[in-house]
XYZ file of C-alpha atoms in Angstrom:
272
model
C -6.868 30.211 12.121
C -4.293 27.448 12.583
C -5.726 23.970 12.252
C -4.185 20.807 13.662
C -2.825 18.185 11.313
C -5.625 15.838 12.337
C -8.070 18.126 10.468
C -6.734 16.834 7.164
C -6.223 13.046 7.597
C -9.145 11.041 6.264
C -7.972 7.432 6.693
C -8.737 4.147 8.373
C -12.513 3.440 8.529
C -13.429 7.152 8.089
C -13.744 7.109 4.230
C -16.199 4.166 4.276
C -18.350 5.537 7.120
C -18.190 8.969 5.583
C -19.550 7.666 2.309
C -22.166 5.258 3.767
C -23.542 7.573 6.495
C -22.570 11.243 5.958
C -23.008 11.478 2.189
C -26.746 10.502 2.169
C -27.328 12.440 5.386
C -26.042 15.875 4.336
C -24.089 15.879 1.080
C -26.483 14.462 -1.571
C -28.917 17.393 -1.846
C -26.042 19.873 -2.340
C -24.211 17.542 -4.711
C -27.293 17.388 -6.987
C -27.518 21.224 -6.798
C -23.888 21.722 -7.789
C -24.163 19.171 -10.627
C -27.187 20.947 -12.080
C -25.405 24.300 -11.901
C -22.361 22.896 -13.696
C -24.455 21.196 -16.398
C -26.276 24.483 -17.071
C -22.878 25.968 -18.078
C -22.438 23.429 -20.921
C -18.740 22.817 -20.211
C -16.420 20.583 -22.230
C -13.936 19.853 -19.453
C -14.608 19.881 -15.734
C -12.206 19.622 -12.792
C -13.439 18.647 -9.334
C -11.140 19.393 -6.387
C -11.510 17.893 -2.891
C -13.783 15.247 -4.401
C -13.762 13.133 -1.256
C -15.635 9.855 -1.727
C -17.263 11.082 -4.923
C -20.705 12.427 -3.978
C -20.465 15.305 -6.499
C -18.493 13.229 -8.951
C -21.363 10.730 -9.172
C -23.891 13.536 -9.575
C -21.770 15.163 -12.265
C -21.369 11.852 -14.068
C -25.155 11.615 -14.337
C -25.791 15.280 -15.187
C -23.083 15.881 -17.803
C -23.098 14.506 -21.371
C -20.666 11.725 -22.152
C -18.473 13.984 -24.311
C -17.586 16.157 -21.291
C -14.256 15.275 -19.714
C -14.512 14.901 -15.938
C -11.411 14.910 -13.727
C -11.918 14.297 -10.011
C -9.116 14.983 -7.560
C -8.530 14.809 -3.798
C -5.523 15.268 -1.525
C -6.425 12.088 0.417
C -5.815 8.878 -1.577
C -8.009 6.747 0.771
C -11.007 8.996 -0.031
C -10.321 8.665 -3.784
C -9.913 4.891 -3.404
C -13.380 4.714 -1.876
C -14.785 6.964 -4.627
C -13.278 4.815 -7.339
C -14.443 1.624 -5.717
C -18.040 2.903 -5.602
C -17.554 4.031 -9.179
C -19.615 6.034 -11.656
C -21.828 5.207 -14.629
C -19.396 6.888 -17.032
C -15.615 7.276 -17.247
C -13.971 9.619 -14.704
C -10.316 10.418 -14.388
C -9.414 9.955 -10.715
C -6.222 11.691 -9.676
C -4.555 12.493 -6.334
C -3.854 16.218 -6.225
C -3.444 19.116 -3.834
C -5.989 21.849 -4.606
C -3.306 24.437 -3.813
C -0.834 22.841 -6.252
C -2.785 21.484 -9.189
C -0.881 19.310 -11.735
C -2.703 20.757 -14.699
C -1.885 23.283 -17.447
C -3.056 26.874 -17.411
C -6.495 27.534 -18.889
C -7.335 23.844 -19.345
C -10.833 23.606 -17.809
C -14.153 25.300 -18.341
C -15.384 24.721 -14.777
C -13.715 24.001 -11.457
C -16.111 22.605 -8.857
C -15.618 21.816 -5.181
C -18.125 20.470 -2.716
C -17.484 21.281 0.925
C -13.738 21.215 0.523
C -12.676 24.889 0.730
C -13.085 24.854 4.507
C -10.178 22.370 4.679
C -7.753 24.351 2.494
C -4.947 25.751 4.731
C -4.412 28.637 2.336
C -7.752 29.335 0.737
C -6.603 32.192 -1.457
C -3.836 30.044 -2.865
C -6.220 27.188 -3.663
C -8.662 29.655 -5.336
C -5.705 31.122 -7.286
C -4.867 27.611 -8.565
C -8.483 27.146 -9.612
C -8.325 30.463 -11.461
C -5.068 29.494 -13.122
C -6.415 26.261 -14.648
C -9.720 27.919 -15.737
C -10.121 29.235 -19.267
C -11.115 32.872 -19.707
C -14.816 33.067 -18.918
C -14.682 29.791 -17.004
C -16.436 29.323 -13.680
C -15.410 28.325 -10.187
C -18.337 26.783 -8.302
C -18.125 25.626 -4.706
C -20.161 25.322 -1.567
C -19.322 25.719 2.133
C -21.368 25.042 5.257
C -22.987 27.952 7.004
C -22.384 28.499 10.744
C -22.838 25.493 12.955
C -25.954 26.906 14.626
C -27.754 26.641 11.296
C -26.834 22.931 10.977
C -28.757 21.235 13.757
C -27.285 17.729 13.941
C -23.705 19.032 13.860
C -24.579 21.607 16.528
C -26.253 18.982 18.717
C -23.268 16.602 18.429
C -20.807 19.395 19.272
C -22.843 20.427 22.349
C -23.134 16.821 23.544
C -19.384 16.211 23.236
C -18.654 19.393 25.176
C -20.648 17.896 28.020
C -18.785 14.563 27.708
C -15.361 16.188 27.564
C -15.804 19.472 29.537
C -12.088 20.047 30.138
C -11.187 19.871 26.438
C -14.277 19.938 24.192
C -13.802 18.528 20.672
C -14.426 21.476 18.366
C -13.566 20.060 14.966
C -17.064 20.539 13.517
C -17.295 24.234 14.542
C -13.608 24.924 13.737
C -13.324 23.431 10.270
C -16.435 22.236 8.420
C -18.478 25.094 9.866
C -15.659 27.586 10.211
C -15.660 29.252 6.824
C -19.174 30.731 6.574
C -18.427 34.484 6.510
C -19.409 35.860 3.080
C -17.085 38.796 3.308
C -14.124 36.562 4.120
C -14.941 34.338 1.130
C -15.134 37.394 -1.159
C -11.780 38.668 0.187
C -10.106 35.359 -0.431
C -11.414 35.179 -3.986
C -10.225 38.722 -4.653
C -6.825 37.885 -3.208
C -6.709 34.896 -5.579
C -7.079 37.255 -8.544
C -10.781 37.005 -9.352
C -11.820 40.418 -10.662
C -15.641 39.855 -10.578
C -17.589 39.758 -7.361
C -18.788 36.270 -6.389
C -22.435 35.334 -6.407
C -23.201 33.727 -3.011
C -26.554 32.025 -2.410
C -27.581 30.509 0.953
C -29.542 27.320 0.632
C -31.303 25.481 3.491
C -32.195 21.816 3.209
C -33.331 19.007 5.445
C -31.197 16.170 6.879
C -33.140 12.993 7.567
C -32.317 9.606 9.047
C -34.191 6.526 10.232
C -32.865 7.000 13.761
C -30.663 9.289 15.874
C -27.961 6.632 15.736
C -27.276 7.332 12.073
C -26.162 10.989 12.403
C -24.333 10.122 15.650
C -22.264 7.508 13.768
C -21.893 9.806 10.781
C -20.379 12.645 12.738
C -18.471 10.776 15.493
C -17.058 7.969 13.342
C -17.283 9.173 9.731
C -15.579 12.535 10.050
C -12.299 13.812 11.439
C -14.141 14.487 14.665
C -13.311 10.846 15.427
C -9.614 11.724 15.696
C -10.376 14.304 18.403
C -12.602 11.864 20.342
C -9.996 9.125 20.245
C -7.289 11.530 21.427
C -9.232 12.259 24.689
C -9.668 10.243 27.850
C -12.889 9.752 29.736
C -14.939 8.157 27.014
C -14.193 6.132 23.879
C -15.665 6.603 20.424
C -18.480 4.126 21.065
C -19.468 5.900 24.251
C -19.260 9.307 22.558
C -21.424 8.063 19.721
C -24.017 6.786 22.204
C -24.045 10.166 24.051
C -24.567 12.045 20.755
C -27.342 9.662 19.646
C -29.075 10.272 22.969
C -28.745 14.018 22.576
C -30.102 13.929 18.976
C -33.007 11.728 20.106
C -33.716 14.105 22.966
C -33.763 17.152 20.743
C -35.588 15.650 17.729
C -37.182 12.247 18.128
C -36.760 8.768 19.494
C -37.540 7.432 16.036
C -36.795 8.987 12.623
C -35.005 12.319 12.883
C -35.195 15.445 10.722
C -32.881 18.423 11.116
C -31.992 21.619 9.274
C -28.807 21.949 7.276
C -27.627 25.148 5.517
C -24.841 26.056 3.183
C -23.558 28.832 0.919
C -23.138 28.175 -2.818
C -20.450 30.390 -4.391
C -20.020 31.143 -8.092
C -17.331 33.350 -9.535
C -16.191 33.824 -13.173
C -12.595 33.840 -14.415
């Protein structure tokens, strides 16, 4: 599937809103899960790709012993700038890098980990092949991806609300990209194409997404993700009006007060 260039540009106010709203809303439970899985492997050197604003990086910094080298990379410098500004409790090497063209030597890491980044890779097999290249023999690639949008209730509600607000040209970023790489067979095929000989272990994990009000997830999705670019590119309603429409839809489906929705993702583990 071809993706527009706007599906890769995290800039402006998006990194800050992403980190302040979306990370606690949907990323933190899965970040803790990935960090625990990585720590259980007892690595000496870990590479994180598509680190974003550092949700997993911070979890890894807490879960891993100080002697473990931790390198966190992302294609988007504004996201890394936000991650570095928030910081971690232990040293981390922050480095701008394309997951499909990693600037590291062959067989130089014990673990490569990626939280909700694979969906954004234009050539997933190539990015997985790069992860395999920098892994030592017996090393592990660990990553997670969102399940289909229907299993992620706030994202689904926002997408439906925006389709009503922009009926002629519905913004489909959430369904197209964050929730567009959920097919287990496709993931296994891409890993095989990347050169991984062993079959991946794929576990589906449901969690809960909670917020003090419907406004929080509405802001998170409409202003803290690349969905914002699609909203701003359309006429008929601005981003503030779109956010209000989504907040109303979330409140109508869940609650006028605190809200609680299902989220679901796949966790993938494959050995080099």
